[in-house]
XYZ file of C-alpha atoms in Angstrom:
734
model
C 164.816 122.676 166.758
C 168.153 122.418 167.357
C 168.848 126.085 166.237
C 165.904 127.194 168.105
C 167.014 125.453 171.544
C 170.506 127.174 171.096
C 168.697 130.617 170.553
C 166.909 129.891 173.762
C 170.132 129.040 175.658
C 171.626 132.116 174.372
C 168.505 134.234 175.620
C 169.030 132.876 179.013
C 172.788 133.723 179.023
C 171.844 137.028 177.910
C 169.371 137.469 180.734
C 171.706 136.292 183.268
C 174.405 139.140 182.218
C 171.732 141.767 182.020
C 170.579 141.114 185.384
C 174.185 141.099 186.800
C 174.966 144.238 184.933
C 171.815 146.021 185.915
C 172.599 145.081 189.627
C 176.096 146.162 189.365
C 174.789 149.936 188.295
C 171.790 149.880 190.548
C 169.998 151.564 187.658
C 166.521 150.997 186.330
C 166.530 150.742 182.704
C 163.545 152.335 180.437
C 161.684 149.538 178.845
C 162.270 148.840 175.072
C 159.363 149.516 173.392
C 157.778 152.045 170.904
C 155.476 155.272 171.751
C 154.818 158.227 169.270
C 157.491 160.430 168.729
C 155.709 163.266 170.267
C 155.345 161.740 173.702
C 158.111 163.359 175.849
C 158.631 160.392 178.160
C 161.604 158.063 178.586
C 161.251 156.616 175.093
C 160.099 157.988 171.945
C 160.150 156.662 168.376
C 159.368 157.695 164.694
C 157.847 154.697 163.006
C 158.187 154.668 159.219
C 157.362 151.654 157.021
C 158.691 148.465 158.341
C 161.737 149.988 160.387
C 161.747 152.253 163.310
C 164.109 154.959 164.794
C 164.041 154.454 168.714
C 165.304 157.176 171.011
C 165.158 157.072 174.562
C 167.236 158.800 177.540
C 169.529 157.067 180.270
C 170.996 159.058 183.049
C 171.178 162.209 180.822
C 172.185 160.290 177.851
C 170.305 160.263 174.402
C 170.475 156.670 173.009
C 169.388 156.560 169.119
C 168.770 152.907 167.763
C 167.906 152.277 164.073
C 166.758 150.393 162.065
C 164.519 147.519 163.730
C 162.158 145.792 162.072
C 158.890 145.546 164.406
C 156.310 143.012 164.627
C 152.715 144.012 164.805
C 151.185 143.203 168.197
C 148.501 144.506 170.475
C 148.053 148.225 170.330
C 149.279 150.343 173.047
C 147.180 153.480 174.080
C 149.462 156.553 174.040
C 148.944 160.272 174.434
C 147.086 162.388 172.262
C 144.928 159.278 171.258
C 147.385 157.925 168.894
C 148.237 154.166 168.737
C 151.683 152.624 168.085
C 152.825 149.088 168.351
C 154.547 146.972 170.798
C 156.445 143.977 170.041
C 155.706 140.895 172.206
C 159.556 140.728 173.442
C 159.125 144.071 174.955
C 156.109 142.781 177.224
C 158.015 139.528 177.852
C 161.138 141.169 179.142
C 159.008 143.782 181.073
C 157.246 141.111 182.912
C 160.196 139.056 183.589
C 162.552 141.818 184.701
C 159.668 144.037 186.298
C 161.310 147.218 184.793
C 159.464 150.338 185.691
C 158.622 152.817 182.814
C 160.196 156.304 184.127
C 160.721 159.631 182.260
C 164.181 160.682 181.859
C 164.229 163.194 184.485
C 162.887 160.775 187.219
C 165.229 157.837 186.126
C 167.157 156.994 189.639
C 169.296 154.715 191.583
C 168.528 153.331 194.741
C 168.987 156.811 196.300
C 167.627 159.669 194.442
C 170.313 161.299 192.106
C 170.764 164.702 192.236
C 169.604 166.709 189.137
C 172.592 167.921 187.225
C 173.325 169.401 184.010
C 174.921 167.033 181.919
C 175.430 167.155 178.335
C 173.206 164.715 176.461
C 175.033 162.272 173.991
C 173.580 160.345 171.180
C 174.691 156.680 170.901
C 173.819 154.791 167.664
C 173.052 150.952 167.987
C 172.241 149.708 164.804
C 170.290 146.421 164.619
C 170.612 144.824 161.087
C 168.290 141.805 160.424
C 169.038 139.394 157.828
C 168.472 135.755 156.866
C 170.463 134.306 158.989
C 169.312 135.922 162.175
C 169.675 139.224 163.803
C 173.222 140.850 164.297
C 173.954 144.266 165.691
C 176.593 146.966 165.415
C 177.030 149.972 167.358
C 178.580 153.406 166.419
C 180.382 156.035 168.458
C 179.114 158.431 170.905
C 178.319 161.797 169.238
C 177.793 165.004 171.690
C 174.339 166.611 170.574
C 174.672 170.484 169.739
C 173.464 172.816 172.193
C 174.609 174.326 175.337
C 176.894 172.513 177.242
C 177.056 172.738 181.220
C 179.844 172.176 183.593
C 179.970 169.287 186.265
C 177.716 169.078 189.060
C 178.544 171.490 191.735
C 180.508 173.941 189.348
C 180.095 177.703 189.610
C 177.317 178.566 187.003
C 177.527 182.262 187.761
C 181.191 182.504 187.695
C 182.744 185.504 185.955
C 184.229 185.057 182.607
C 187.046 186.942 180.329
C 185.576 189.721 178.506
C 187.082 188.728 175.147
C 188.778 185.563 174.159
C 191.966 187.652 173.410
C 192.203 188.578 176.890
C 192.603 185.156 178.223
C 195.379 184.241 175.633
C 197.117 187.284 176.226
C 197.102 186.562 179.925
C 198.462 183.149 179.378
C 201.053 184.577 176.765
C 202.176 187.136 179.241
C 202.418 185.007 182.084
C 204.460 182.214 180.206
C 206.674 184.614 178.652
C 208.580 186.376 181.175
C 212.055 187.392 182.029
C 213.537 183.587 181.993
C 212.697 183.653 178.272
C 215.047 186.868 177.848
C 217.797 186.176 180.209
C 217.959 182.258 180.650
C 217.179 180.575 177.408
C 219.463 182.194 174.882
C 222.370 181.480 177.128
C 221.446 177.828 177.689
C 220.975 177.351 173.994
C 224.352 178.729 173.380
C 226.274 176.912 176.229
C 224.600 173.612 175.255
C 225.353 173.271 171.771
C 223.521 176.106 169.816
C 220.860 174.798 167.488
C 221.637 171.037 168.796
C 219.956 172.045 171.957
C 216.820 172.598 170.196
C 216.719 169.021 169.919
C 215.890 167.960 173.379
C 214.019 171.251 174.134
C 211.397 170.423 171.135
C 211.277 166.846 172.507
C 210.342 167.689 175.905
C 208.021 170.520 174.786
C 206.118 167.670 172.606
C 205.772 164.931 175.021
C 205.658 166.645 178.196
C 205.308 170.558 178.134
C 202.374 170.839 175.983
C 200.562 167.762 177.524
C 200.710 169.273 181.031
C 200.024 172.687 179.475
C 196.899 171.309 178.163
C 195.923 169.064 181.356
C 195.918 172.275 183.485
C 193.917 174.452 181.139
C 191.324 171.509 180.696
C 191.393 170.883 184.324
C 190.436 174.605 185.220
C 188.030 175.191 182.496
C 185.633 172.120 183.212
C 185.720 172.251 186.893
C 185.813 176.249 187.141
C 187.705 176.341 190.334
C 190.988 177.591 191.416
C 194.047 175.457 192.171
C 192.644 173.873 195.506
C 188.959 173.450 195.015
C 189.552 171.952 191.592
C 190.533 168.749 193.468
C 187.002 168.181 194.296
C 187.610 165.558 191.507
C 189.766 163.653 193.942
C 189.819 165.140 197.617
C 192.663 163.577 199.013
C 194.741 165.453 196.305
C 193.759 169.075 197.709
C 196.821 169.381 199.326
C 198.476 169.840 195.981
C 196.339 172.611 195.534
C 197.642 174.419 198.778
C 201.279 173.516 197.778
C 200.979 175.524 194.427
C 199.212 178.439 195.963
C 201.971 178.682 198.629
C 204.928 178.417 196.037
C 203.232 181.041 194.015
C 202.977 183.298 197.062
C 206.779 182.378 197.701
C 207.566 183.466 194.476
C 205.821 186.839 194.680
C 208.167 187.645 197.573
C 211.245 188.095 195.266
C 209.983 188.185 191.581
C 208.446 191.555 192.262
C 211.717 192.850 193.780
C 213.417 191.986 190.169
C 210.666 194.101 188.784
C 211.415 196.995 191.251
C 215.003 196.590 189.797
C 214.036 196.967 186.252
C 211.825 200.163 187.473
C 214.562 201.809 189.233
C 216.827 201.303 186.222
C 214.169 202.705 184.222
C 214.003 206.063 186.317
C 217.840 206.268 186.123
C 217.766 205.906 182.607
C 216.040 209.380 182.321
C 219.123 211.309 182.021
C 221.222 212.720 179.421
C 224.058 210.520 180.283
C 223.454 206.920 181.676
C 224.922 206.461 185.220
C 226.772 203.300 184.585
C 228.732 204.580 181.577
C 231.972 205.823 183.515
C 233.455 205.750 186.905
C 233.993 208.407 189.263
C 230.453 208.364 190.841
C 229.689 208.140 194.482
C 229.066 204.504 194.490
C 232.198 203.489 192.465
C 235.084 202.079 194.214
C 238.826 202.910 193.774
C 239.326 199.956 191.502
C 236.946 201.056 189.032
C 237.923 200.275 185.512
C 237.044 202.085 182.309
C 235.534 199.320 180.095
C 237.981 200.616 177.108
C 240.801 199.379 178.949
C 239.633 196.099 179.313
C 240.376 193.991 176.105
C 241.487 190.606 175.233
C 245.028 190.980 176.953
C 243.498 191.804 180.233
C 240.792 189.266 180.129
C 242.312 185.897 181.048
C 243.458 183.531 183.986
C 239.949 181.877 184.114
C 237.925 185.164 184.553
C 235.402 186.117 181.759
C 234.564 189.906 181.128
C 231.193 188.989 182.182
C 232.413 188.144 185.692
C 234.584 191.426 185.981
C 233.310 193.211 188.989
C 235.013 196.414 188.614
C 233.429 197.844 185.202
C 231.053 200.938 185.755
C 228.089 198.791 185.072
C 228.907 196.013 187.298
C 229.770 198.522 190.094
C 226.385 200.358 189.349
C 224.451 197.459 189.978
C 226.054 195.677 193.044
C 227.305 198.955 194.682
C 224.658 201.550 193.476
C 221.728 199.674 193.480
C 222.031 196.619 195.595
C 224.441 198.138 197.727
C 225.765 194.597 198.232
C 229.298 196.115 199.726
C 227.693 196.962 202.740
C 226.996 193.716 203.754
C 229.206 190.782 204.835
C 226.754 188.172 203.962
C 223.036 186.762 204.835
C 223.746 186.988 208.187
C 223.983 190.894 207.806
C 221.165 192.277 205.984
C 220.725 195.807 207.375
C 217.724 198.048 206.545
C 215.667 198.252 203.250
C 217.026 200.972 200.734
C 214.347 203.695 200.430
C 214.975 204.050 196.630
C 213.943 200.462 195.973
C 211.281 200.745 198.523
C 209.344 203.316 196.547
C 209.952 201.230 193.443
C 208.458 198.160 195.300
C 205.525 200.228 196.580
C 204.845 201.153 192.694
C 205.063 197.665 191.646
C 202.559 196.351 194.357
C 200.088 199.282 193.468
C 200.139 198.182 189.607
C 199.880 194.866 190.824
C 196.820 195.595 192.968
C 194.884 197.865 190.434
C 195.668 195.151 187.667
C 193.604 192.474 190.018
C 191.434 194.071 192.338
C 188.354 193.760 189.863
C 189.471 190.260 188.886
C 189.762 189.119 185.215
C 187.670 192.057 184.138
C 190.556 194.228 184.938
C 193.657 192.156 184.486
C 192.461 191.269 181.034
C 192.586 194.767 179.791
C 196.226 195.182 181.484
C 197.650 192.565 179.567
C 196.945 194.298 175.910
C 199.865 196.438 177.212
C 202.117 194.419 179.116
C 201.960 191.131 176.956
C 202.392 192.782 173.611
C 205.108 195.413 174.478
C 207.808 192.817 174.910
C 207.343 191.772 171.255
C 207.395 195.335 169.848
C 210.572 195.971 171.839
C 212.333 192.772 171.059
C 211.841 193.582 167.254
C 213.107 197.063 167.729
C 216.183 195.936 169.778
C 216.764 193.144 167.014
C 216.647 195.434 164.289
C 218.979 197.948 166.077
C 221.157 195.047 167.041
C 221.836 193.585 163.679
C 223.386 196.697 162.424
C 226.082 196.726 165.020
C 229.311 195.513 164.113
C 230.139 192.175 165.219
C 226.492 191.200 165.460
C 226.613 188.467 162.794
C 229.348 186.569 164.948
C 227.213 186.641 167.857
C 224.258 185.219 166.078
C 226.403 182.494 164.446
C 227.568 181.677 168.053
C 224.038 181.658 169.257
C 223.152 179.120 166.390
C 226.179 176.884 166.146
C 225.492 173.425 165.812
C 227.672 170.850 168.346
C 225.694 167.369 168.039
C 228.457 166.145 170.480
C 226.928 168.143 173.429
C 223.944 165.852 173.142
C 226.075 163.020 174.649
C 226.221 165.257 177.775
C 223.177 164.448 180.552
C 223.572 168.117 181.670
C 222.119 169.209 178.269
C 219.001 167.037 178.561
C 218.567 168.195 182.252
C 218.967 171.937 181.284
C 216.453 171.259 178.308
C 213.650 169.516 180.575
C 213.871 171.961 183.315
C 213.927 175.166 181.007
C 210.688 173.900 179.041
C 208.962 173.114 182.468
C 209.785 176.461 184.070
C 209.261 178.404 180.737
C 205.680 176.962 180.328
C 204.738 177.965 184.036
C 202.824 174.512 184.670
C 202.124 173.807 188.422
C 202.100 177.049 189.864
C 198.205 177.089 189.512
C 198.149 179.921 187.250
C 196.755 177.990 184.109
C 194.036 176.555 186.178
C 193.044 179.807 187.617
C 193.081 181.724 184.237
C 191.179 178.789 182.664
C 188.533 178.446 185.221
C 187.268 182.051 183.855
C 186.843 180.564 180.423
C 183.589 179.668 178.867
C 182.785 176.255 179.296
C 182.848 175.033 175.687
C 186.054 177.039 174.950
C 188.674 175.249 172.720
C 191.299 174.916 175.451
C 192.967 172.547 173.120
C 193.856 174.940 170.430
C 194.728 177.616 173.335
C 197.220 175.196 174.895
C 198.867 174.224 171.442
C 199.121 178.091 170.295
C 200.125 179.653 173.589
C 202.923 177.067 174.524
C 204.082 177.234 170.826
C 204.322 180.976 171.300
C 206.014 180.931 174.457
C 208.838 178.661 172.987
C 209.278 180.841 169.590
C 209.762 183.854 171.941
C 212.436 182.347 173.854
C 214.085 181.449 170.473
C 213.407 184.724 168.934
C 214.902 186.567 171.920
C 218.037 184.999 171.592
C 218.952 186.964 168.079
C 218.332 190.008 169.881
C 220.458 189.146 172.856
C 223.348 187.555 170.943
C 223.507 190.163 168.291
C 224.545 192.789 171.159
C 226.891 190.244 172.937
C 228.558 189.758 169.457
C 228.967 193.629 169.482
C 230.525 193.739 173.073
C 232.957 190.984 172.022
C 234.291 192.599 169.133
C 234.208 195.842 171.059
C 236.647 194.724 173.678
C 238.355 192.090 171.575
C 237.358 188.932 173.706
C 235.422 185.917 172.448
C 231.665 185.443 172.610
C 232.015 183.012 175.622
C 233.642 185.808 177.686
C 230.795 188.137 177.427
C 227.995 185.590 177.436
C 226.111 185.035 180.745
C 222.637 184.484 181.973
C 220.111 186.046 184.663
C 220.554 189.362 186.387
C 224.231 189.692 184.962
C 222.754 189.502 181.494
C 220.138 192.124 181.835
C 221.425 194.548 184.588
C 225.001 194.502 183.722
C 226.396 193.334 180.128
C 223.213 194.459 178.126
C 223.018 198.087 179.645
C 226.604 198.559 179.307
C 226.311 197.878 175.416
C 223.354 200.162 175.344
C 225.330 202.830 177.077
C 227.797 202.956 174.159
C 225.437 203.390 171.375
C 224.193 206.683 169.658
C 220.683 207.515 171.546
C 221.784 205.320 174.481
C 219.136 206.819 176.586
C 216.387 206.036 174.600
C 217.445 202.453 173.954
C 218.016 202.097 177.629
C 214.182 203.245 178.362
C 212.968 200.988 175.541
C 215.004 197.882 177.151
C 213.939 198.421 180.748
C 210.172 198.882 179.761
C 210.341 195.488 178.146
C 211.739 193.977 181.415
C 209.107 195.769 183.420
C 206.411 194.633 181.062
C 207.733 190.858 181.134
C 207.685 190.996 184.733
C 204.291 192.528 185.647
C 202.185 190.192 183.810
C 203.827 187.251 185.224
C 203.717 188.622 188.622
C 199.858 189.184 187.908
C 199.384 185.614 187.046
C 201.201 184.266 190.207
C 198.813 186.650 192.429
C 195.939 185.669 190.690
C 196.553 182.183 191.316
C 196.737 183.038 195.166
C 193.606 184.913 195.044
C 191.691 182.526 192.735
C 192.591 179.597 194.639
C 191.930 180.845 198.077
C 188.750 182.864 197.412
C 187.017 179.802 195.545
C 187.746 177.901 198.842
C 186.784 180.379 201.361
C 183.604 182.123 200.165
C 184.064 185.040 202.685
C 187.355 185.964 200.896
C 185.338 185.833 197.438
C 182.796 188.220 198.944
C 185.674 190.601 200.109
C 187.872 190.170 196.932
C 189.283 193.839 196.992
C 190.354 193.502 200.506
C 191.737 190.211 200.261
C 193.776 191.382 196.875
C 194.847 194.310 198.772
C 196.104 192.149 201.732
C 197.817 189.669 199.579
C 199.543 192.426 197.658
C 200.616 193.888 200.899
C 201.804 190.994 202.656
C 204.069 190.277 199.601
C 205.451 193.959 199.827
C 206.427 193.227 203.566
C 208.106 189.990 202.835
C 209.831 191.485 199.702
C 211.735 193.946 202.138
C 214.068 191.406 203.164
C 215.186 191.310 199.455
C 216.085 194.937 199.303
C 217.991 195.236 202.146
C 222.023 195.706 201.796
C 222.183 191.717 201.631
C 218.954 191.214 200.071
C 220.424 189.454 197.137
C 221.335 186.829 199.289
C 217.913 186.269 200.489
C 216.801 186.304 196.811
C 219.142 183.440 195.845
C 218.126 181.496 198.571
C 214.070 182.120 197.758
C 214.882 181.459 194.023
C 216.375 178.127 194.702
C 214.192 176.680 197.136
C 210.645 178.058 197.064
C 210.078 177.152 193.607
C 212.801 174.342 192.957
C 212.239 170.923 193.806
C 209.038 171.839 195.640
C 207.031 172.841 192.583
C 208.239 169.829 190.451
C 207.064 167.651 193.344
C 204.159 169.514 193.319
C 203.370 168.964 189.592
C 204.304 165.475 189.607
C 201.585 164.539 192.440
C 199.085 166.841 190.436
C 199.781 164.544 187.111
C 199.496 161.235 188.906
C 196.245 162.464 190.866
C 194.725 163.478 187.243
C 196.026 160.655 185.260
C 195.875 157.651 187.786
C 193.566 158.471 190.485
C 190.729 160.602 188.554
C 191.467 158.656 185.573
C 192.591 159.648 182.044
C 189.432 158.158 180.571
C 187.154 160.191 182.600
C 189.291 163.321 182.385
C 188.998 162.442 178.461
C 185.163 162.531 178.782
C 185.258 165.744 180.750
C 187.173 167.272 177.759
C 184.536 165.689 175.131
C 181.567 167.152 177.336
C 183.419 170.650 177.019
C 184.497 170.647 173.265
C 182.610 167.996 171.636
C 185.766 165.442 171.076
C 188.055 163.478 173.010
C 191.724 163.895 173.389
C 193.510 161.508 170.974
C 195.506 158.481 172.088
C 198.694 160.623 172.015
C 197.500 162.931 174.591
C 196.245 160.040 177.010
C 199.578 158.309 176.729
C 201.279 161.411 177.469
C 199.227 162.278 180.552
C 199.205 158.626 181.862
C 202.893 157.731 181.434
C 205.257 159.932 179.507
C 204.465 163.355 181.678
C 204.723 161.518 185.293
C 208.255 159.884 183.915
C 209.361 163.271 182.611
C 208.495 165.093 185.946
C 210.407 162.148 188.049
C 213.128 162.375 185.821
C 213.252 166.415 186.224
C 212.885 165.867 190.197
C 215.730 163.228 190.575
C 217.922 165.088 188.449
C 217.529 168.398 190.127
C 218.071 166.665 193.697
C 221.273 164.896 192.300
C 222.693 167.967 190.599
C 221.692 170.126 193.541
C 224.501 171.915 195.248
C 224.812 174.415 198.459
C 223.918 177.794 197.829
C 226.405 180.165 196.255
C 226.427 183.822 195.167
C 229.446 184.413 193.018
C 232.249 183.862 195.429
C 230.319 184.130 198.653
C 229.285 180.645 199.873
C 226.295 180.532 202.263
C 226.528 179.008 205.483
C 225.077 175.480 206.210
C 222.128 177.089 208.274
C 221.042 179.265 205.379
C 220.573 175.774 203.530
C 218.769 174.352 206.133
C 216.315 177.260 206.188
C 215.935 176.882 202.381
C 215.012 173.492 202.794
C 212.409 174.499 205.456
C 210.881 176.879 203.123
C 210.872 173.966 200.445
C 209.038 171.644 202.893
C 206.713 174.258 204.003
C 204.969 173.898 200.825
C 205.398 170.318 200.151
C 204.173 168.951 203.482
C 200.589 170.211 202.773
C 200.052 167.230 200.310
C 200.682 164.508 202.923
C 199.266 166.409 206.072
C 196.164 167.066 204.248
C 195.893 163.640 202.996
C 195.975 162.406 206.668
C 193.481 165.034 207.408
C 190.918 164.179 204.852
C 191.109 160.405 205.468
C 190.816 160.877 209.432
C 187.683 163.284 209.111
C 185.394 161.125 206.276
C 183.066 158.720 208.144
C 182.847 154.980 207.526
C 185.011 151.906 207.368
C 188.939 151.939 206.113
C 187.458 150.703 202.644
C 184.834 153.488 202.685
C 187.155 156.381 203.673
C 189.382 155.400 201.059
C 186.540 155.541 198.395
C 185.537 158.979 199.682
C 189.050 160.119 199.415
C 189.549 159.147 195.771
C 186.011 159.586 194.370
C 184.794 162.916 192.931
C 182.736 164.990 195.602
C 179.568 164.820 193.628
C 179.855 160.970 193.452
C 179.991 160.506 197.369
C 176.367 159.716 197.442
C 177.167 156.760 195.352
C 180.057 155.585 197.679
C 177.377 155.455 200.384
C 175.467 153.069 197.965
C 178.286 150.803 197.634
C 179.543 152.187 194.311
C 183.016 153.878 194.210
C 182.829 154.927 190.793
C 180.411 156.972 188.639
C 178.392 155.311 185.991
C 180.220 155.542 182.772
C 178.593 156.039 179.285
C 180.000 152.650 177.882
C 178.879 150.982 180.780
C 175.210 152.094 179.931
C 176.054 151.007 176.133
C 177.036 147.515 177.507
C 173.526 147.176 178.933
C 171.673 148.515 176.003
C 173.724 146.388 173.804
C 172.542 143.147 175.799
C 169.128 144.482 175.792
C 168.585 144.867 172.054
C 170.482 141.447 171.439
C 168.216 139.827 173.907
C 165.276 141.433 172.387
C 166.313 140.670 168.795
C 166.873 136.764 169.587
C 163.608 136.630 171.460
C 161.728 138.170 168.483
C 163.508 135.804 166.139
C 162.547 132.712 168.082
C 158.888 134.022 168.561
């Protein structure tokens, strides 16, 4: 009797817990009783011998319980004239709690829930009966096979990539850009050679890949662009506008660099390259034949790469940019007609690559994303056959572990991995939004981010083999010819090519590589703008071709400022401020919004709904703690180490720095302004306004009912656990 009294007390406690939990979720539970397996209701079972397997559905979740020994009781009339058994505890529990029998599609809360396509999951709750009473164990949630659908309100009719390879090449083409060739090799050489790979790979693993994976999963699950993807947490929608504006700003000057490559490509189609000798109309009286520049001339703190009187250097600055005709950023002049024509060609290529969406751009990348690898391999084979090539490669790979004591090395590694992968520009979200819902974006993230970083490392061999040749040819050290940016690809490398047999061929090949490297990256940036805004404004989606033309033409007009005589100063200003601190700030807020406001657990459930498995603990920890901390570190480091604008010896006036910060703030201010706007426009009390701002849009009806969070599967499992434990105890004492 004492044991029975204790069981009754436990029953009452379980009842109390069950009532509280049921009130909390406002959900009507299906009754735990047995019906024939063929009956399509809220509950079904398959009775076999002394055990039964019970399956029923809760809010789109299929629950399977096994095994449970049933006690015979009064027969229950069932469909089809068949009978089943109903335990006495079921009648008692239903009578006490007044639970209504509902089919799975009629299950509702206080306010009717919208019907949505939610993937059904199986949860096994195993009841084991032994001599000492009844115990239970529960297994993990297993997604059921079959079609998986997106979240409520997702675009089920959204176009998708023609083939999986279209998406992969588009992502690789965007991530692998000019910086992989003109920045990473020099950073690696400058910061300890092989030792630089230690912080680089570390930041890739703990921050780069997690952010890359997060953006792909975010876009694929919600099937929206950078702005409307924030229906998951409306107050952060301003972040979407921030990254769209930044992508637009980058297009203003990035297209100009592609136009330079195209101009060089056309100029290379001659028997003798125009930057080989002095004596041309653009050369100055001080132009010096490179053969006369050797180790005895280079010195006094001036490296060969900084010499501005070589034919190659003068062709770039005087023949292409006409920089000598400008006195500074205050004296721009008119756009150069040659560069204007090249820019028109670039814009037309971009327009006709994007006007039909991913169906057209997915085919263009077959050329633009693969050509750089072919050319890099060809240039590497040619480079290693040159005299001095091995010395250049040794300098590239030398290991200086002492450099790791310098904070600058870690800052360079962090910023390079961030900008190289391209997270935060809205491109990855836009590309992934056109994936099929059940695409394995986890595998895609690992593959494409790895390919990007391997490409950066591989390109260093092609670059430094030629730099080694240049150093030996002029009798100087590697450090005297090593440089980065435009100086590398438009001065040093072309000069080296001009001295080779068949120089015209090698020049054409090299500038085709630069052209293709730039085109697919520019396509990605423009697609982020187009997808982000067309998803937000349906009138733009209905007129995509026209909007694509307007976007391309708008970037062309703004880019005209960068092809004037002083256009390089405008380009330098935009390069520093348009996508500097602002993009770091945007990605930091994005990571916080996803990980802390939307929630890592909920985000992981979204991924499980797509791919059938949850991200591991490592990824969840990176998203919640490591990646935000990494981004905060990069933001602080970039701000602290920031200095005034400078191009070679020209120091920009203070007002130009103010304009630069104005450009940066023009994108960043979208975050607080939209947050304030959203808070002021949603109805309700202060607490309800906050709830509406941080709750996914498809759950706003729950906020109206007093619930801020959606019902989670594990909460339902707690309810069911109490039900079955309660039922088993009652069965035991009955």
